PDB file of C-alpha atoms and ligand atoms in Angstrom:
ATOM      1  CA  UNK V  98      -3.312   3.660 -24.531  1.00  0.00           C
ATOM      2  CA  UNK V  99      -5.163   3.149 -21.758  1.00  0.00           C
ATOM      3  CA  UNK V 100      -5.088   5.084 -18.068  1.00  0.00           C
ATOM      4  CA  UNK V 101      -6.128   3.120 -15.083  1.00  0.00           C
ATOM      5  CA  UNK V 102      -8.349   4.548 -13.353  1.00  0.00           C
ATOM      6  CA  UNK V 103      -7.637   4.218  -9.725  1.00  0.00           C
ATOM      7  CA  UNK V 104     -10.749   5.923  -7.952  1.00  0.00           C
ATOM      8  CA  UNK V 105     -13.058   3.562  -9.947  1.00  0.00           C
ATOM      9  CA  UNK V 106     -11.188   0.433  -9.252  1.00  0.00           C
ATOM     10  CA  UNK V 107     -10.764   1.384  -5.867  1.00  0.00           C
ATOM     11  CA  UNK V 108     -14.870   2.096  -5.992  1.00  0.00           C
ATOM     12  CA  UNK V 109     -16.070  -1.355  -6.981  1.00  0.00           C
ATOM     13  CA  UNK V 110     -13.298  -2.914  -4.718  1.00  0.00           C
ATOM     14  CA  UNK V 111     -15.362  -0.756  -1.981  1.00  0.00           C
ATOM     15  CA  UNK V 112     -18.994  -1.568  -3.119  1.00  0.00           C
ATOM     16  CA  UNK V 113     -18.240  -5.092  -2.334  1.00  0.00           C
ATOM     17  CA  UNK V 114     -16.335  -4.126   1.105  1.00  0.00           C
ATOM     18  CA  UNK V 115     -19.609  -2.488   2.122  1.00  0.00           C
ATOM     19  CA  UNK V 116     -21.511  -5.794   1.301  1.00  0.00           C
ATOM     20  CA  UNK V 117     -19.163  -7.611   3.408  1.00  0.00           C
ATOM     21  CA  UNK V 118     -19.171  -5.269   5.758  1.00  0.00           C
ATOM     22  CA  UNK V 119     -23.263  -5.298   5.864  1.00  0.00           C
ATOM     23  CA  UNK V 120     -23.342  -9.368   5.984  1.00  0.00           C
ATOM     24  CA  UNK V 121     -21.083  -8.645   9.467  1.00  0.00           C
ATOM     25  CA  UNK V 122     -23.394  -6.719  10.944  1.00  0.00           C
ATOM     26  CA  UNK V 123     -26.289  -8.762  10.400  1.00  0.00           C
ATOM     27  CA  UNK V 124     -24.445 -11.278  11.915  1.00  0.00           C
ATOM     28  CA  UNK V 125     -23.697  -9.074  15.097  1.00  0.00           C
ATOM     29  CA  UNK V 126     -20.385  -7.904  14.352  1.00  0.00           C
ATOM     30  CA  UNK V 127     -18.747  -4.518  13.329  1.00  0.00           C
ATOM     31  CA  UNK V 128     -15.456  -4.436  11.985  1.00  0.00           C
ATOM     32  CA  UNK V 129     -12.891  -2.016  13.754  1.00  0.00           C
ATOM     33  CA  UNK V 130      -9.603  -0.352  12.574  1.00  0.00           C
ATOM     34  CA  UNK V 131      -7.121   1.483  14.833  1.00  0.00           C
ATOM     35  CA  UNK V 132      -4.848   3.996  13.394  1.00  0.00           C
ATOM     36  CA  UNK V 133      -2.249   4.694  15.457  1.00  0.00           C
ATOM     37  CA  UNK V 134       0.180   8.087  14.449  1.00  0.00           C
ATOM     38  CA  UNK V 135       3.429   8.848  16.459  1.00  0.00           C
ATOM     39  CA  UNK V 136       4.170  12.178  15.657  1.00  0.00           C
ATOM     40  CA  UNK V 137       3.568  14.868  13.096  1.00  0.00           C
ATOM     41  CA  UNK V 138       4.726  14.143   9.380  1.00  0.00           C
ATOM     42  CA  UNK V 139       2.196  16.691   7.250  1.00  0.00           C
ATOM     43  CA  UNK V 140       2.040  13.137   5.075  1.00  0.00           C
ATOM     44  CA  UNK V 141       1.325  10.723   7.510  1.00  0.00           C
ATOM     45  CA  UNK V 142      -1.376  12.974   9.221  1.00  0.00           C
ATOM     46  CA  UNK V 143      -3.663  12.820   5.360  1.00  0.00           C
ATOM     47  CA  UNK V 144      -3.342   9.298   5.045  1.00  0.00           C
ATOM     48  CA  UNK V 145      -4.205   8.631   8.417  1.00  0.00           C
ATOM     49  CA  UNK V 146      -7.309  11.052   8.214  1.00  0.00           C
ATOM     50  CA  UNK V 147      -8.531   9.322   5.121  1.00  0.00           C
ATOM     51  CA  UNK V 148      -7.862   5.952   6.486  1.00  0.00           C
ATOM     52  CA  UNK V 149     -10.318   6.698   9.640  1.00  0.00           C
ATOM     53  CA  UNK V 150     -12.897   8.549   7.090  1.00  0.00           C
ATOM     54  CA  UNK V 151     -13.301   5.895   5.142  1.00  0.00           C
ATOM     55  CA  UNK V 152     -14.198   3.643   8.131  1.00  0.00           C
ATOM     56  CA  UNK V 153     -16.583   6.080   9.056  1.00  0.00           C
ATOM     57  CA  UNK V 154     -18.053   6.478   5.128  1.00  0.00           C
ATOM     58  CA  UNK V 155     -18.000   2.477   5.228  1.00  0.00           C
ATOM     59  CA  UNK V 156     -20.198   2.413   8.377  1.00  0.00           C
ATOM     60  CA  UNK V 157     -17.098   0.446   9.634  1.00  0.00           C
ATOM     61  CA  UNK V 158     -15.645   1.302  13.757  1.00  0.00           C
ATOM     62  CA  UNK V 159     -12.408   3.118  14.017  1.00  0.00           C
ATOM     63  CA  UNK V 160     -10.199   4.292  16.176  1.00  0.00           C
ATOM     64  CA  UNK V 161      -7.680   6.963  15.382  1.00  0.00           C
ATOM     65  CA  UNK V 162      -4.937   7.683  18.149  1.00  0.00           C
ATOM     66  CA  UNK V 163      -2.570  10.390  17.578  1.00  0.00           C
ATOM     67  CA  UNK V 164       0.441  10.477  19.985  1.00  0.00           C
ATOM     68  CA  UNK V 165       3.244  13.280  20.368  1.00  0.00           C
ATOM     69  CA  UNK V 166       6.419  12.775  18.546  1.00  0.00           C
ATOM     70  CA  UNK V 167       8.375  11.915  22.286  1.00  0.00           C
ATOM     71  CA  UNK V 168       6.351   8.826  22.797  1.00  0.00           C
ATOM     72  CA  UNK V 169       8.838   6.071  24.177  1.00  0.00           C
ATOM     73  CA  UNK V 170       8.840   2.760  22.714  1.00  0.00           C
ATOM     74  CA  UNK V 171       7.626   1.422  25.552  1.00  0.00           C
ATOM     75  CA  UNK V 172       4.744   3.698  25.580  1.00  0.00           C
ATOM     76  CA  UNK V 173       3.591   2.666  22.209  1.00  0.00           C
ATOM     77  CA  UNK V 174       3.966  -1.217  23.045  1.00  0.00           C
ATOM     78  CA  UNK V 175       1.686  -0.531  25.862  1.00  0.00           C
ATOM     79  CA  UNK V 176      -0.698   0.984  23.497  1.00  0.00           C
ATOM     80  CA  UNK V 177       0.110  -2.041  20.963  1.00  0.00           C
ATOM     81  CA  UNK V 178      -0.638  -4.442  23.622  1.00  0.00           C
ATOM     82  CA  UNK V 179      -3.974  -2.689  24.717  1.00  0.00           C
ATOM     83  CA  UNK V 180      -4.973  -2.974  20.919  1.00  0.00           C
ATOM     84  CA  UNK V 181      -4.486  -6.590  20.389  1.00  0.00           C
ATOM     85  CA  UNK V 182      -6.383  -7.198  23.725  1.00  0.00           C
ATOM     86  CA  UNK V 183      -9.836  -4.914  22.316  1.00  0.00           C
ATOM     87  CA  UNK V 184     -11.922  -7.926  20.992  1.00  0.00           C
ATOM     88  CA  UNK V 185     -13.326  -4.516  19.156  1.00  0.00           C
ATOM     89  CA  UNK V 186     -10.644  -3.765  17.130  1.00  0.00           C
ATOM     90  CA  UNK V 187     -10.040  -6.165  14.597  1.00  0.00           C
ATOM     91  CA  UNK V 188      -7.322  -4.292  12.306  1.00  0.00           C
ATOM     92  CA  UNK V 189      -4.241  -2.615  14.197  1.00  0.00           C
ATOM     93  CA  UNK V 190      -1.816  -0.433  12.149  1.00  0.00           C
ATOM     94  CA  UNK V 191       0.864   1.959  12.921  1.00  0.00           C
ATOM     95  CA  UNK V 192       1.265   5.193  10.108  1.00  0.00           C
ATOM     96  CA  UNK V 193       5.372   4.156   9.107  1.00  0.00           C
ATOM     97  CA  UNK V 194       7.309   6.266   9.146  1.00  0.00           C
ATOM     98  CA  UNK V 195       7.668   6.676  12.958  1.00  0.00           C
ATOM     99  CA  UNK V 196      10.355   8.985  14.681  1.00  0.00           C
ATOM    100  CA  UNK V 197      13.954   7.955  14.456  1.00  0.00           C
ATOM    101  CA  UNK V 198      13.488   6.925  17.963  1.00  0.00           C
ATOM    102  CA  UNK V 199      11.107   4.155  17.786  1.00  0.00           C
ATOM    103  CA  UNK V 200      11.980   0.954  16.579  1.00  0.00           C
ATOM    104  CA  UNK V 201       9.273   0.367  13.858  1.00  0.00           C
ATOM    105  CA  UNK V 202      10.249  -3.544  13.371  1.00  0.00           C
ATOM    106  CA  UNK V 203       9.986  -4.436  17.082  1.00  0.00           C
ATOM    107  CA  UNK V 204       5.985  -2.833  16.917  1.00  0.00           C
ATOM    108  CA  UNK V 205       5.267  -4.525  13.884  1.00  0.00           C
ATOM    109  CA  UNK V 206       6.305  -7.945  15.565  1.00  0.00           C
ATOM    110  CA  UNK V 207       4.106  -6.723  18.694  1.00  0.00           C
ATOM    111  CA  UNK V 208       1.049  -6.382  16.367  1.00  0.00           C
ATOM    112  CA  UNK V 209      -1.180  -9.725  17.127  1.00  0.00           C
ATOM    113  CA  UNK V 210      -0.575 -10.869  13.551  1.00  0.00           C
ATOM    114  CA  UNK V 211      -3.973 -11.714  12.941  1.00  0.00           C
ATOM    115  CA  UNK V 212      -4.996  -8.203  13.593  1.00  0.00           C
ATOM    116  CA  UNK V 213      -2.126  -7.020  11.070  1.00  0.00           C
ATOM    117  CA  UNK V 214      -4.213  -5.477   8.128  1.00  0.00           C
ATOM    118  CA  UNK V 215      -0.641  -3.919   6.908  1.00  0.00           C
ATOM    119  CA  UNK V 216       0.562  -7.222   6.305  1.00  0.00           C
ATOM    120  CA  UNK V 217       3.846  -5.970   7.961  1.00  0.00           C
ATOM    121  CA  UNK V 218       4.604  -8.621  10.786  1.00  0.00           C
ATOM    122  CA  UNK V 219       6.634 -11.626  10.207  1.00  0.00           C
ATOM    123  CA  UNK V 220       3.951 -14.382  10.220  1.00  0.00           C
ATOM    124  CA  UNK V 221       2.339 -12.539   7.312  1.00  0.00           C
ATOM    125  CA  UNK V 222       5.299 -11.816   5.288  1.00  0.00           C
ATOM    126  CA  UNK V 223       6.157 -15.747   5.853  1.00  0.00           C
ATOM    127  CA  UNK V 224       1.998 -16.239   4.587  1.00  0.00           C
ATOM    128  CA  UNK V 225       2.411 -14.113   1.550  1.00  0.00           C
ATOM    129  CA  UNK V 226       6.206 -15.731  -0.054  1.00  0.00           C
ATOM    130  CA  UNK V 227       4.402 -19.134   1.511  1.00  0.00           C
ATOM    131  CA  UNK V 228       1.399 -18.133  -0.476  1.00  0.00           C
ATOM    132  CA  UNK V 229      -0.680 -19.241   2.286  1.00  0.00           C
ATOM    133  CA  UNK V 230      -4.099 -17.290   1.540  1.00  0.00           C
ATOM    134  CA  UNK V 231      -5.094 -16.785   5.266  1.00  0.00           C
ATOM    135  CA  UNK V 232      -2.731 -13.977   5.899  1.00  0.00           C
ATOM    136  CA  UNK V 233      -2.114 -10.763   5.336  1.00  0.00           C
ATOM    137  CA  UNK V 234      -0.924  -8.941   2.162  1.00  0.00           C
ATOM    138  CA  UNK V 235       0.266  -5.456   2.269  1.00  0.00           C
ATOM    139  CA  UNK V 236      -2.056  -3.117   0.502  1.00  0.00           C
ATOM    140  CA  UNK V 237      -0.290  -1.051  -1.592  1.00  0.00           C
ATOM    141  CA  UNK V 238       1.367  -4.134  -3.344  1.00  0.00           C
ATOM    142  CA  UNK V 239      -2.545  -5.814  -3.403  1.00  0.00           C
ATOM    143  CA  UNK V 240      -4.290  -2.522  -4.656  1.00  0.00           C
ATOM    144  CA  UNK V 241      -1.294  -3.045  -7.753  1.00  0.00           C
ATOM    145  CA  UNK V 242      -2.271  -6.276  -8.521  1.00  0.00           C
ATOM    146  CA  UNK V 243      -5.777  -5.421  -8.663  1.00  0.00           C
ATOM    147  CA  UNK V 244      -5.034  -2.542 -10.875  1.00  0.00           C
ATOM    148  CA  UNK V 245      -2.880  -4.841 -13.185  1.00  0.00           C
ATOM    149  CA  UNK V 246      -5.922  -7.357 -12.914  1.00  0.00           C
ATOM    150  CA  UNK V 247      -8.625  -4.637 -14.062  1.00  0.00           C
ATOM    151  CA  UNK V 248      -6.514  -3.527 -17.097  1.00  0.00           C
ATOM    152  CA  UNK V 249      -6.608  -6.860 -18.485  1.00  0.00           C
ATOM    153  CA  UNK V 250      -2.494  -6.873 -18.482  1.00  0.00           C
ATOM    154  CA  UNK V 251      -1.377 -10.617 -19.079  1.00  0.00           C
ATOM    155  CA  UNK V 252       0.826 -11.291 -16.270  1.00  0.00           C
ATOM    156  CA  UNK V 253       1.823 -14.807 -17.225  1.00  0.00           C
ATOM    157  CA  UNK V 254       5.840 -15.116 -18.623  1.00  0.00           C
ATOM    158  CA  UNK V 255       5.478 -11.433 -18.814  1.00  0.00           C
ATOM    159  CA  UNK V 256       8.829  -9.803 -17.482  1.00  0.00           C
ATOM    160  CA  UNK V 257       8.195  -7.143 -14.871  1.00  0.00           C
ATOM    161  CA  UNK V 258      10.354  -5.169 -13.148  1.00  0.00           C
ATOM    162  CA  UNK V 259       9.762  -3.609  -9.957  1.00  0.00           C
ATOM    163  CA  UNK V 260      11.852  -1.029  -8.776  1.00  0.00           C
ATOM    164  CA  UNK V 261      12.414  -0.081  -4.968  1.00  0.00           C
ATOM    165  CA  UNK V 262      13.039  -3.405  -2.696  1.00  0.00           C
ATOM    166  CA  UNK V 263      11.455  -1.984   0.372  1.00  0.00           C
ATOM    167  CA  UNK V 264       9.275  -4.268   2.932  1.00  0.00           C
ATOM    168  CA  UNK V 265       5.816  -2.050   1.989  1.00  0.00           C
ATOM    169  CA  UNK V 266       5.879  -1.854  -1.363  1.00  0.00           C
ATOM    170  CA  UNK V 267       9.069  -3.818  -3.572  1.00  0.00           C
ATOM    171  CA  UNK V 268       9.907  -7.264  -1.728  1.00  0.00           C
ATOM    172  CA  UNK V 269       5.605  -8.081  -1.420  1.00  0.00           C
ATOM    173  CA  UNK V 270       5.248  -6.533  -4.653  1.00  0.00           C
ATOM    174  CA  UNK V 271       7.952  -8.686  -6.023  1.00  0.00           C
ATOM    175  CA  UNK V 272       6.325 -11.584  -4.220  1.00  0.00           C
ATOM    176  CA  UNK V 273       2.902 -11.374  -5.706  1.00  0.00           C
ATOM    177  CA  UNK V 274       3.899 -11.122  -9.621  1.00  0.00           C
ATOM    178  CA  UNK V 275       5.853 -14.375  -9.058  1.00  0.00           C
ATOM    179  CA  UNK V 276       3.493 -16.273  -6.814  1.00  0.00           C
ATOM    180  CA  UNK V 277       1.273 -19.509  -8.724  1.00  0.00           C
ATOM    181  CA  UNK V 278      -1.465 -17.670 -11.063  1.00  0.00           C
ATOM    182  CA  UNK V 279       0.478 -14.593 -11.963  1.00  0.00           C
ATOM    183  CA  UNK V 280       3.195 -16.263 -12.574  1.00  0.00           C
ATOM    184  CA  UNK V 281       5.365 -12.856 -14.031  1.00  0.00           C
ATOM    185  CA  UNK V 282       9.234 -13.645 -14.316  1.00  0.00           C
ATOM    186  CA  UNK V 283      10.408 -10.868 -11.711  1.00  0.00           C
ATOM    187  CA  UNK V 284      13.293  -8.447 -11.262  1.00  0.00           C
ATOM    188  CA  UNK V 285      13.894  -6.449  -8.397  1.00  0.00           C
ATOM    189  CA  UNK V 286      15.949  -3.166  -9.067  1.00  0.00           C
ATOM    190  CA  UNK V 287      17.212  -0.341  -6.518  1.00  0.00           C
ATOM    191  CA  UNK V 288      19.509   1.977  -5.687  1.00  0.00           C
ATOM    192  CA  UNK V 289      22.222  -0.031  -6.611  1.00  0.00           C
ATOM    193  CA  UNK V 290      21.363  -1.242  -9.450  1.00  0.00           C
ATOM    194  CA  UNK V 291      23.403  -1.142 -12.762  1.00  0.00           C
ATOM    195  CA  UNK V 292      21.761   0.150 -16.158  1.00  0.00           C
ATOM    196  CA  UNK V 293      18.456   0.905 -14.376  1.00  0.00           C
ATOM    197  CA  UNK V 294      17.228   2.262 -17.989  1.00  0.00           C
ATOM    198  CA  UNK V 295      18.387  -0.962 -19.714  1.00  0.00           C
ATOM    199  CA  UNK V 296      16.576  -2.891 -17.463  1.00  0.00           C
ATOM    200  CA  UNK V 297      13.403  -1.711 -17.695  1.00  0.00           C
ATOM    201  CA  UNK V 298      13.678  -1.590 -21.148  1.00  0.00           C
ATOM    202  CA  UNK V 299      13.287  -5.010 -21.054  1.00  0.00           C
ATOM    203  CA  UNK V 300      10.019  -4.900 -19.224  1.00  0.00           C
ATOM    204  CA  UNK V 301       6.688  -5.811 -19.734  1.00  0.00           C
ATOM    205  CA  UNK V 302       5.563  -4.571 -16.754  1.00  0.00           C
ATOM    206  CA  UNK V 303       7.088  -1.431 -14.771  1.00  0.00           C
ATOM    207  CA  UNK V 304       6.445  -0.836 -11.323  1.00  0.00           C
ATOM    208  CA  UNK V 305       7.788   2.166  -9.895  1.00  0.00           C
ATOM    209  CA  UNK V 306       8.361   1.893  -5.730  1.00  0.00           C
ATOM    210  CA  UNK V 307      11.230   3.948  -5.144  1.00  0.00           C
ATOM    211  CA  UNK V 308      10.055   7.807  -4.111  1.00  0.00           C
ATOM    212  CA  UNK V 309      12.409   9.606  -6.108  1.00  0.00           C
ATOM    213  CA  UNK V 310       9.878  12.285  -8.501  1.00  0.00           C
ATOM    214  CA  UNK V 311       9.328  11.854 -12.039  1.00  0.00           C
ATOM    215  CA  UNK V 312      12.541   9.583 -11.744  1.00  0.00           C
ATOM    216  CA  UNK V 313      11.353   6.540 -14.962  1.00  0.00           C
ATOM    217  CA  UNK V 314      11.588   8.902 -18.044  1.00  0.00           C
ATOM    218  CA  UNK V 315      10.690   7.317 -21.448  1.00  0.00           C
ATOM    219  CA  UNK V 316      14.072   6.071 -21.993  1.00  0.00           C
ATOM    220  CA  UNK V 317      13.412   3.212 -19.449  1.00  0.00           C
ATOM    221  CA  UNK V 318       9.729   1.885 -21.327  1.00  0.00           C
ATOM    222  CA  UNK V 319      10.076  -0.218 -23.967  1.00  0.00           C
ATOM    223  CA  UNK V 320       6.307   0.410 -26.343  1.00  0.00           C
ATOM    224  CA  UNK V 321       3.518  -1.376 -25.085  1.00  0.00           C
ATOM    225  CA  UNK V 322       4.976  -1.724 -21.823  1.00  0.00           C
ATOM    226  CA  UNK V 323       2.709  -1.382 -18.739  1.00  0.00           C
ATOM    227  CA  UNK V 324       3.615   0.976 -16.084  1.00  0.00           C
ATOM    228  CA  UNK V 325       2.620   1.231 -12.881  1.00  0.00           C
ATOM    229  CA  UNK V 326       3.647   3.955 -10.529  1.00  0.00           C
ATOM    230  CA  UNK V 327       3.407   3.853  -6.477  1.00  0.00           C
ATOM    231  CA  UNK V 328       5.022   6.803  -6.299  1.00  0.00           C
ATOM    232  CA  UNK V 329       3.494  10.131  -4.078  1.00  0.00           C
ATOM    233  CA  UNK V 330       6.145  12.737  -4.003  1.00  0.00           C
ATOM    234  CA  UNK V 331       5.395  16.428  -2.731  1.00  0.00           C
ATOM    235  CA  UNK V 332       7.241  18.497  -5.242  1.00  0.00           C
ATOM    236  CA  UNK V 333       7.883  22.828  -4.665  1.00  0.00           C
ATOM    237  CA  UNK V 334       5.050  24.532  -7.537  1.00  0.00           C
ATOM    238  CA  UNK V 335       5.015  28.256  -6.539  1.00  0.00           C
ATOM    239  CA  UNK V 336       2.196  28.453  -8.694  1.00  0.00           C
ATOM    240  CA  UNK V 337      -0.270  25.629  -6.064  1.00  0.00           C
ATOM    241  CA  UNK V 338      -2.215  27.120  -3.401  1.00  0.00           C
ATOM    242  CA  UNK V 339      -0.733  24.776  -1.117  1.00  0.00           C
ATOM    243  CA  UNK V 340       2.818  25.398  -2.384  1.00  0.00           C
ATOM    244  CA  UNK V 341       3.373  22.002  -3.701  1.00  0.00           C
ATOM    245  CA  UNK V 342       2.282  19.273  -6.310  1.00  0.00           C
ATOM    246  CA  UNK V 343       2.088  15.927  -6.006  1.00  0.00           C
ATOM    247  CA  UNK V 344       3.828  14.141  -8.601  1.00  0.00           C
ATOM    248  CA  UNK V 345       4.471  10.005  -9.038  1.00  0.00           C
ATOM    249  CA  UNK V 346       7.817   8.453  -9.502  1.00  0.00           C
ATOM    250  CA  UNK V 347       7.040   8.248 -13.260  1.00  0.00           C
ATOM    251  CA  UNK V 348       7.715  11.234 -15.738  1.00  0.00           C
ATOM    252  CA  UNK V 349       4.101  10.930 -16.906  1.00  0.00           C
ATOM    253  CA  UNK V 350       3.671  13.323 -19.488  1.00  0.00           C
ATOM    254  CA  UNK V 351       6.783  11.468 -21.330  1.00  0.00           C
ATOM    255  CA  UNK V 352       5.900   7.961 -20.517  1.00  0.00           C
ATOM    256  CA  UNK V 353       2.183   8.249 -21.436  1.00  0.00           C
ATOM    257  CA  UNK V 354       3.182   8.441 -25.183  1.00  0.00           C
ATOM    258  CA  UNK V 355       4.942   5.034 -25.039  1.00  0.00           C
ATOM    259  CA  UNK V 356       3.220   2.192 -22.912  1.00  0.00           C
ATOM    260  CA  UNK V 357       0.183  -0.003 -23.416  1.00  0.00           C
ATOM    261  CA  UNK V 358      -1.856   1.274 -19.846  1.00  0.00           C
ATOM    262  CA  UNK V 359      -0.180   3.463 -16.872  1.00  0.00           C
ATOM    263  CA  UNK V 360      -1.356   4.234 -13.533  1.00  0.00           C
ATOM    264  CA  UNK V 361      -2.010   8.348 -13.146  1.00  0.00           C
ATOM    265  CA  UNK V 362      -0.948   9.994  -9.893  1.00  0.00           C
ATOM    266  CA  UNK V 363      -2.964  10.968  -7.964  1.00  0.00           C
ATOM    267  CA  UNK V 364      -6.214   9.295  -8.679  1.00  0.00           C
ATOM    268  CA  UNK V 365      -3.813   5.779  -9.296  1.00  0.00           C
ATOM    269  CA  UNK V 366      -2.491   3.847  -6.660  1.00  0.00           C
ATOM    270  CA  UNK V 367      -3.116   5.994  -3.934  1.00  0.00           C
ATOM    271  CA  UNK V 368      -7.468   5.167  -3.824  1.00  0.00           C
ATOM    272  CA  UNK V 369      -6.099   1.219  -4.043  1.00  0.00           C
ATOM    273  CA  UNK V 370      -4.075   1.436  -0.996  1.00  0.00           C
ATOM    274  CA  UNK V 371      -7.080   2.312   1.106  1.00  0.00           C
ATOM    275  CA  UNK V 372      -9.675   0.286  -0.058  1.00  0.00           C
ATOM    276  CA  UNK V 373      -7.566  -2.939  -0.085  1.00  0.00           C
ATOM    277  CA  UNK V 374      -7.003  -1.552   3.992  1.00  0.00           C
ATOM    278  CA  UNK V 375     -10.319  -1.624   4.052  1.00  0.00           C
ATOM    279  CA  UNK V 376     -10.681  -4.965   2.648  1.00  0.00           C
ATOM    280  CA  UNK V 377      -8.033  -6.168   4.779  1.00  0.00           C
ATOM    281  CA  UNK V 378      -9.660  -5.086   7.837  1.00  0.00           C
ATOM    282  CA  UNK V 379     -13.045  -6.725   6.728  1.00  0.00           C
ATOM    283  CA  UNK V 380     -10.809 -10.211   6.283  1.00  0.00           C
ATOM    284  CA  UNK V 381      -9.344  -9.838   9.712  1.00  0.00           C
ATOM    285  CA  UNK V 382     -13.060  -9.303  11.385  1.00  0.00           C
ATOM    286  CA  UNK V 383     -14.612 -12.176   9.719  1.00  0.00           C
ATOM    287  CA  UNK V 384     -11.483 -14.669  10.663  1.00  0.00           C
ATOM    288  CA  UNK V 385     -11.321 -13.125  14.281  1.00  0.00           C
ATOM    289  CA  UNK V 386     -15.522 -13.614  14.110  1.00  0.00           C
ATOM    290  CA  UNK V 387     -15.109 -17.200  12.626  1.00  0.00           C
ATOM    291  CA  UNK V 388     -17.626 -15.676  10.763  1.00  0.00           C
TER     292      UNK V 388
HETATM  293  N1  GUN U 553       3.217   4.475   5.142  1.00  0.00           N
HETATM  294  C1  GUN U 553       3.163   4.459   3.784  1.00  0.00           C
HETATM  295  N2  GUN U 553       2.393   3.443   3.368  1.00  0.00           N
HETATM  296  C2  GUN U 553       1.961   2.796   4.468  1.00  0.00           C
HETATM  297  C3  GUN U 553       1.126   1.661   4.682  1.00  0.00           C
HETATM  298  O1  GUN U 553       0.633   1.004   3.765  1.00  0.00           O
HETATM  299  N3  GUN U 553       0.914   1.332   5.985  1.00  0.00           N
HETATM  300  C4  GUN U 553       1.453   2.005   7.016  1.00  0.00           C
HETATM  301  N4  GUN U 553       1.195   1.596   8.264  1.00  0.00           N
HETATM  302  N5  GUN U 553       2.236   3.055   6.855  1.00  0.00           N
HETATM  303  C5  GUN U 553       2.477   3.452   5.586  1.00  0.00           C
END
């Protein structure tokens, strides 16, 4: 049984970021991210603060802009707009979820898509199920594959199931196990789905998209299987400083006993998600460079 280590995948994804990152600015060019939070979600705030420190660790620009919760739509289009028009700024993305009020697909469309390191807008979701290699691939999805890569998992006529269909993590996930070279026979399962368990029994490969803690429990991993869990979920632990844990959408302790490799959280998907931004944002510079 083998667990994937996250934080050291994620580490030699970044020693090669920084190379890139180096070549850039010997060529008179620093890449830029902007980080754009509407609001206050405790969650969103953390992942936006390590986003912008790991610019800064990186030696990479960033720009972090934190706006109150009653920003208008058309105030953050305006900011949007001033974004794409910063020849600095190579990367642009907006910390989802925003407030109920704004209306998250119309800013990811307003994104210049070649400055869309989340791999969110249109043009890029078109790229990826194109499998056009000059766009954009969301990075939660890409840090998976990489993870999948580094364990050594054959993907090839494997059956995986991926579980959640969202547009962050399920549909490009879905998308990349199928596309030419992984070439993984795919189902997508969600809420609706019947005989979830069943299903996944049948897997070779588990990934687990769907924020609902601890919810795959052995009886949905077939021995051998491979599972990989996306999940961050803040559950109540009296017993934490903070007041809560973070547990994946995997029962771990159950599910470790039965597959082939699994994906811990944290210290599993979570270190991917930001290096592959990071990577991402270092892709964007160099095409926006024509470097
Ligand atoms: N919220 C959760 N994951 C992500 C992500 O990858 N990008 C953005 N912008 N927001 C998120």
């Amino acid at each position: 049984m083998q667990v994937i280590n996250g934080k050291e995948v994620a580490a030699s994804v970044l020693t090669k970021v920084q190379q890139d990152i180096e070549a850039l600015k010997q060529a008179g060019v620093v890449p830029g991210l902007a980080v754009v939070l509407v609001g206050e979600d405790p969650a969103s705030k953390v992942y936006v603060g390590s986003k912008v420190r790991k610019c800064a660790e990186l030696g990479m620009n960033s720009r972090k802009i934190a706006l109150p919760t009653e920003t208008t739509q058309q105030e953050l289009l305006k900011v949007v707009a001033e974004l794409n028009a910063d020849s600095s700024i190579h990367g642009i993305l907006v910390q989802s979820p925003p407030p109920p009020h704004i209306d998250e697909a119309a800013i990811v469309r307003a994104i210049d898509p070649r400055k869309d390191v989340d791999g969110f807008h249109p043009e890029n979701v078109a790229k990826l199920v194109l499998e056009d290699p000059s766009g954009f691939v969301p990075c939660t999805p890409l840090g998976c594959m990489q993870l999948i890569k580094s364990a050594g998992v054959e993907t090839q006529g494997a059956h995986a199931v991926v579980i959640g269909r969202s547009m962050i993590v399920g549909k490009p996930m879905a998308s990349l196990l199928m596309a030419k070279g992984a070439d993984a026979t795919v189902t997508v399962a969600h809420s609706r789905t019947r005989d979830l368990a069943q299903l996944c029994r049948t897997a070779d490969i588990i990934v687990a998209a769907v924020g609902r803690p601890e919810m795959v429990t052995a009886d949905f991993v077939k021995d051998g299987a491979v599972v990989i869990d996306v999940g961050i979920n803040r559950v109540e632990d009296a017993s934490r400083e903070k007041g809560y844990r973070i547990v994946g959408d995997v029962k771990y302790s159950e599910v470790v006993q039965k597959c082939r490799a699994i994906t811990p959280v944290p210290g599993g998907v979570g270190p991917m998600t930001i290096a592959m931004l990071m990577a991402n944002t270092v892709k964007a510079c160099r095409q926006q460079a024509l470097l």
